mmCIF file of C-alpha atoms in Angstrom:
data_model
loop_
_atom_site.group_PDB
_atom_site.id
_atom_site.type_symbol
_atom_site.label_atom_id
_atom_site.label_comp_id
_atom_site.label_asym_id
_atom_site.label_seq_id
_atom_site.Cartn_x
_atom_site.Cartn_y
_atom_site.Cartn_z
ATOM 1 C CA MET A 1 2.460 36.116 -7.866
ATOM 2 C CA MET A 2 3.101 32.365 -8.203
ATOM 3 C CA ARG A 3 0.031 31.596 -5.910
ATOM 4 C CA LYS A 4 -2.298 33.263 -8.701
ATOM 5 C CA LYS A 5 -1.194 30.719 -11.095
ATOM 6 C CA HIS A 6 -2.247 27.815 -9.191
ATOM 7 C CA PHE A 7 -5.532 25.987 -10.208
ATOM 8 C CA ASN A 8 -6.786 25.820 -6.437
ATOM 9 C CA CYS A 9 -5.939 27.666 -3.252
ATOM 10 C CA ARG A 10 -5.190 24.224 -1.747
ATOM 11 C CA ASP A 11 -1.970 22.721 -3.259
ATOM 12 C CA SER A 12 -3.148 19.110 -3.063
ATOM 13 C CA GLN A 13 -6.134 20.026 -5.210
ATOM 14 C CA SER A 14 -4.097 22.196 -7.637
ATOM 15 C CA VAL A 15 -1.647 18.942 -8.198
ATOM 16 C CA HIS A 16 -4.651 16.764 -8.638
ATOM 17 C CA THR A 17 -6.052 19.192 -11.278
ATOM 18 C CA LEU A 18 -2.706 19.576 -13.001
ATOM 19 C CA LEU A 19 -1.912 15.746 -13.270
ATOM 20 C CA ASN A 20 -5.351 14.960 -14.316
ATOM 21 C CA GLY A 21 -5.504 17.702 -17.081
ATOM 22 C CA LYS A 22 -3.198 18.158 -20.083
ATOM 23 C CA HIS A 23 -0.206 16.543 -18.613
ATOM 24 C CA GLN A 24 -2.233 13.348 -17.718
ATOM 25 C CA GLU A 25 -0.328 11.324 -20.483
ATOM 26 C CA HIS A 26 2.958 11.945 -18.867
ATOM 27 C CA VAL A 27 1.949 10.627 -15.476
ATOM 28 C CA LEU A 28 3.014 6.965 -15.049
ATOM 29 C CA PHE A 29 1.701 6.891 -11.271
ATOM 30 C CA TYR A 30 -0.048 9.452 -9.007
ATOM 31 C CA GLN A 31 -0.842 8.764 -5.310
ATOM 32 C CA PRO A 32 -2.178 11.694 -3.593
ATOM 33 C CA TYR A 33 -0.969 12.831 -0.168
ATOM 34 C CA THR A 34 -3.355 11.965 2.635
ATOM 35 C CA SER A 35 -3.067 11.373 6.451
ATOM 36 C CA ASP A 36 -3.141 7.596 5.483
ATOM 37 C CA GLN A 37 -0.583 7.580 2.540
ATOM 38 C CA GLU A 38 2.617 9.162 1.182
ATOM 39 C CA LEU A 39 2.659 11.341 -1.993
ATOM 40 C CA MET A 40 4.052 9.598 -5.104
ATOM 41 C CA ILE A 41 4.192 11.151 -8.432
ATOM 42 C CA VAL A 42 6.143 9.093 -11.388
ATOM 43 C CA LEU A 43 6.660 11.307 -14.720
ATOM 44 C CA GLN A 44 7.858 10.224 -17.987
ATOM 45 C CA THR A 45 7.442 12.116 -21.219
ATOM 46 C CA PRO A 46 7.489 10.357 -24.819
ATOM 47 C CA VAL A 47 11.093 12.022 -25.168
ATOM 48 C CA MET A 48 12.065 10.446 -21.651
ATOM 49 C CA LYS A 49 10.523 7.050 -22.845
ATOM 50 C CA SER A 50 12.633 7.156 -26.202
ATOM 51 C CA ASN A 51 15.739 7.967 -24.247
ATOM 52 C CA MET A 52 15.117 4.993 -21.883
ATOM 53 C CA GLU A 53 14.461 2.485 -24.552
ATOM 54 C CA ASN A 54 17.696 3.619 -26.458
ATOM 55 C CA TYR A 55 20.184 4.192 -23.559
ATOM 56 C CA ALA A 56 19.049 2.431 -20.402
ATOM 57 C CA LYS A 57 20.385 -0.778 -21.052
ATOM 58 C CA GLN A 58 23.790 -0.214 -19.336
ATOM 59 C CA LEU A 59 24.196 2.492 -16.815
ATOM 60 C CA VAL A 60 21.229 4.377 -15.060
ATOM 61 C CA PHE A 61 22.142 7.365 -12.718
ATOM 62 C CA VAL A 62 19.943 8.026 -9.902
ATOM 63 C CA ASP A 63 19.977 11.752 -8.517
ATOM 64 C CA THR A 64 18.240 13.063 -5.623
ATOM 65 C CA THR A 65 17.384 16.730 -5.035
ATOM 66 C CA HIS A 66 16.045 17.592 -1.772
ATOM 67 C CA CYS A 67 13.744 20.478 -0.842
ATOM 68 C CA VAL A 68 12.297 21.210 -4.440
ATOM 69 C CA ASN A 69 9.304 22.825 -2.759
ATOM 70 C CA GLN A 70 7.996 24.341 0.433
ATOM 71 C CA TYR A 71 7.186 20.825 1.797
ATOM 72 C CA SER A 72 10.836 19.820 1.342
ATOM 73 C CA PHE A 73 9.825 16.930 -0.836
ATOM 74 C CA PRO A 74 12.696 15.166 -2.594
ATOM 75 C CA LEU A 75 12.837 14.762 -6.427
ATOM 76 C CA PHE A 76 14.255 11.676 -7.846
ATOM 77 C CA THR A 77 15.569 11.828 -11.405
ATOM 78 C CA LEU A 78 16.763 8.746 -13.293
ATOM 79 C CA VAL A 79 19.349 9.846 -15.872
ATOM 80 C CA VAL A 80 21.253 8.105 -18.803
ATOM 81 C CA ARG A 81 24.061 8.958 -21.113
ATOM 82 C CA ASP A 82 23.014 9.659 -24.736
ATOM 83 C CA ASP A 83 25.146 9.001 -27.757
ATOM 84 C CA HIS A 84 26.727 12.489 -27.310
ATOM 85 C CA GLY A 85 27.835 11.815 -23.740
ATOM 86 C CA ARG A 86 25.172 14.123 -22.209
ATOM 87 C CA GLY A 87 22.819 13.269 -19.375
ATOM 88 C CA VAL A 88 19.349 12.976 -20.018
ATOM 89 C CA PRO A 89 16.283 12.232 -17.602
ATOM 90 C CA VAL A 90 14.181 9.112 -18.489
ATOM 91 C CA ALA A 91 11.910 9.538 -15.318
ATOM 92 C CA TYR A 92 11.086 11.961 -12.563
ATOM 93 C CA ALA A 93 9.447 11.097 -9.181
ATOM 94 C CA ILE A 94 8.369 13.349 -6.540
ATOM 95 C CA VAL A 95 7.645 11.669 -2.969
ATOM 96 C CA SER A 96 6.802 12.928 0.590
ATOM 97 C CA ASN A 97 9.529 10.712 2.130
ATOM 98 C CA GLU A 98 12.582 8.562 1.199
ATOM 99 C CA SER A 99 11.615 5.250 3.075
ATOM 100 C CA GLN A 100 12.610 2.053 1.268
ATOM 101 C CA LYS A 101 9.120 1.119 1.164
ATOM 102 C CA THR A 102 8.050 4.453 -0.879
ATOM 103 C CA LEU A 103 11.163 4.029 -3.276
ATOM 104 C CA GLU A 104 10.285 0.345 -3.901
ATOM 105 C CA THR A 105 6.698 1.486 -5.025
ATOM 106 C CA VAL A 106 8.125 4.070 -7.186
ATOM 107 C CA LEU A 107 10.935 2.047 -8.712
ATOM 108 C CA GLY A 108 8.500 -0.837 -9.366
ATOM 109 C CA ILE A 109 6.359 1.511 -11.443
ATOM 110 C CA VAL A 110 9.495 2.595 -13.489
ATOM 111 C CA CYS A 111 10.617 -1.027 -13.709
ATOM 112 C CA GLU A 112 7.638 -1.680 -15.699
ATOM 113 C CA HIS A 113 8.681 0.663 -18.562
ATOM 114 C CA PHE A 114 12.402 -0.498 -18.819
ATOM 115 C CA PRO A 115 13.134 -2.419 -22.032
ATOM 116 C CA THR A 116 15.332 -4.762 -19.763
ATOM 117 C CA SER A 117 17.016 -4.510 -16.415
ATOM 118 C CA PRO A 118 20.130 -2.081 -16.782
ATOM 119 C CA ARG A 119 23.501 -3.536 -16.432
ATOM 120 C CA ALA A 120 24.062 -1.155 -13.414
ATOM 121 C CA PHE A 121 22.599 1.742 -11.484
ATOM 122 C CA MET A 122 24.993 4.503 -9.950
ATOM 123 C CA VAL A 123 23.727 6.053 -6.646
ATOM 124 C CA ASP A 124 24.991 7.943 -3.739
ATOM 125 C CA LYS A 125 25.460 6.125 -0.364
ATOM 126 C CA ASP A 126 21.738 6.303 0.696
ATOM 127 C CA PHE A 127 20.911 2.699 1.999
ATOM 128 C CA ALA A 128 17.142 3.035 1.622
ATOM 129 C CA GLU A 129 17.900 3.674 -2.057
ATOM 130 C CA ILE A 130 20.177 1.109 -2.421
ATOM 131 C CA ASN A 131 18.202 -1.616 -0.935
ATOM 132 C CA ALA A 132 15.059 -0.566 -2.976
ATOM 133 C CA LEU A 133 17.141 -0.881 -6.301
ATOM 134 C CA GLN A 134 18.401 -4.227 -5.101
ATOM 135 C CA LYS A 135 14.876 -5.492 -4.431
ATOM 136 C CA VAL A 136 13.342 -4.219 -7.745
ATOM 137 C CA PHE A 137 16.280 -4.738 -9.955
ATOM 138 C CA PRO A 138 17.942 -7.831 -8.464
ATOM 139 C CA GLU A 139 19.962 -8.605 -11.750
ATOM 140 C CA SER A 140 21.522 -5.162 -11.909
ATOM 141 C CA ALA A 141 24.795 -3.968 -10.290
ATOM 142 C CA ILE A 142 24.727 -1.103 -7.692
ATOM 143 C CA LEU A 143 27.765 1.357 -8.216
ATOM 144 C CA LEU A 144 28.589 3.911 -5.791
ATOM 145 C CA CYS A 145 29.195 7.577 -6.991
ATOM 146 C CA TRP A 146 33.128 8.225 -6.403
ATOM 147 C CA TYR A 147 32.315 11.657 -5.096
ATOM 148 C CA HIS A 148 29.935 10.533 -2.436
ATOM 149 C CA VAL A 149 32.440 7.757 -1.522
ATOM 150 C CA LEU A 150 35.275 10.024 -0.923
ATOM 151 C CA GLN A 151 32.835 12.611 0.921
ATOM 152 C CA ALA A 152 31.911 9.622 3.263
ATOM 153 C CA VAL A 153 35.452 8.576 3.833
ATOM 154 C CA ASN A 154 36.734 12.234 4.652
ATOM 155 C CA ARG A 155 33.855 12.797 6.866
ATOM 156 C CA TRP A 156 34.532 9.517 8.927
ATOM 157 C CA LEU A 157 38.240 10.205 9.064
ATOM 158 C CA SER A 158 37.661 13.652 10.623
ATOM 159 C CA LYS A 159 35.545 11.951 13.380
ATOM 160 C CA SER A 160 37.115 11.276 16.627
ATOM 161 C CA GLU A 161 36.136 7.598 16.562
ATOM 162 C CA SER A 162 38.203 7.054 13.247
ATOM 163 C CA GLY A 163 41.200 7.101 15.430
ATOM 164 C CA VAL A 164 43.130 9.311 12.814
ATOM 165 C CA HIS A 165 41.403 12.813 13.245
ATOM 166 C CA GLY A 166 43.212 16.040 14.046
ATOM 167 C CA LEU A 167 46.338 17.886 12.847
ATOM 168 C CA SER A 168 48.793 15.082 14.335
ATOM 169 C CA ASN A 169 47.217 12.416 12.071
ATOM 170 C CA THR A 170 47.271 14.557 8.679
ATOM 171 C CA GLN A 171 49.739 12.242 7.137
ATOM 172 C CA LYS A 172 47.780 9.149 8.080
ATOM 173 C CA ARG A 173 44.728 10.364 6.765
ATOM 174 C CA ASN A 174 46.432 11.365 3.558
ATOM 175 C CA GLU A 175 47.816 7.791 3.161
ATOM 176 C CA ILE A 176 44.328 6.307 3.497
ATOM 177 C CA ILE A 177 42.852 8.711 0.774
ATOM 178 C CA SER A 178 45.847 7.891 -1.483
ATOM 179 C CA PHE A 179 44.937 4.233 -1.408
ATOM 180 C CA PHE A 180 41.175 5.044 -2.295
ATOM 181 C CA GLY A 181 42.592 6.832 -5.260
ATOM 182 C CA LYS A 182 44.492 3.607 -6.226
ATOM 183 C CA LEU A 183 41.089 1.721 -5.739
ATOM 184 C CA LYS A 184 39.373 4.235 -7.976
ATOM 185 C CA ALA A 185 41.935 3.821 -10.729
ATOM 186 C CA CYS A 186 41.363 -0.114 -10.842
ATOM 187 C CA THR A 187 40.138 -1.259 -14.236
ATOM 188 C CA SER A 188 39.027 -4.651 -13.199
ATOM 189 C CA GLU A 189 37.358 -6.463 -10.201
ATOM 190 C CA GLU A 190 40.489 -8.502 -9.778
ATOM 191 C CA ASP A 191 42.729 -5.498 -9.770
ATOM 192 C CA PHE A 192 40.317 -3.792 -7.230
ATOM 193 C CA LYS A 193 40.568 -6.980 -5.007
ATOM 194 C CA ALA A 194 44.126 -7.027 -5.173
ATOM 195 C CA THR A 195 44.460 -3.287 -4.302
ATOM 196 C CA SER A 196 42.011 -3.828 -1.488
ATOM 197 C CA ALA A 197 44.266 -6.661 0.014
ATOM 198 C CA GLU A 198 47.190 -4.374 -0.185
ATOM 199 C CA PHE A 199 45.246 -1.609 1.757
ATOM 200 C CA CYS A 200 44.389 -4.151 4.453
ATOM 201 C CA GLN A 201 47.862 -5.478 4.510
ATOM 202 C CA THR A 202 49.572 -1.769 4.548
ATOM 203 C CA PHE A 203 47.227 -0.532 7.425
ATOM 204 C CA LYS A 204 47.048 -3.757 9.544
ATOM 205 C CA GLN A 205 50.551 -3.152 11.053
ATOM 206 C CA ASN A 206 49.465 0.372 12.141
ATOM 207 C CA PRO A 207 48.084 0.936 15.859
ATOM 208 C CA TYR A 208 44.995 2.628 14.365
ATOM 209 C CA TRP A 209 43.967 -0.137 12.041
ATOM 210 C CA PRO A 210 41.032 -1.176 14.182
ATOM 211 C CA HIS A 211 39.589 2.231 13.612
ATOM 212 C CA VAL A 212 40.150 2.260 9.881
ATOM 213 C CA VAL A 213 38.792 -1.158 8.617
#
């Protein structure tokens, strides 16, 4: 049923027709997928542009959704918070890979439409994404999403190389996680550094210290 709504039996041609048709004004950048180049589509509607101009000066969230089509291409969404505290998108990007080079190109296009460099971007722990943002927005700080930080810590602590995996080390893992909760509660950089130093001092005397830090 969905296939009948396509402009062409070839998906690449359907995309080309769609992006060069009535939605062309919403396309900031389009690079077709070929054997020699990656697919890159960057979209922004007038409403998105307005939200970017009004709310993107402070914090911009970067969200990645994988496998949005049959080719498993990721969708990148840049999101800001409006006056009502709601997250609203300011740009979409569909790409055929998540390499730093591809992300730098996409972010470079989006960068041209920001009124000024945001104070900070909040991302997950993807290093290609972080490196691309630092290259394109050198004046913006990079913040890690707390959910992904805790997820990474828990996954690491559950591995044998952490030195604190298994049921016998449950209390040790809980102590480490508890300190990360203290780090989250810090309200200033100075407080964060002090708590980090306390963390190091606390676990430095433990035999599993080399595995933790």
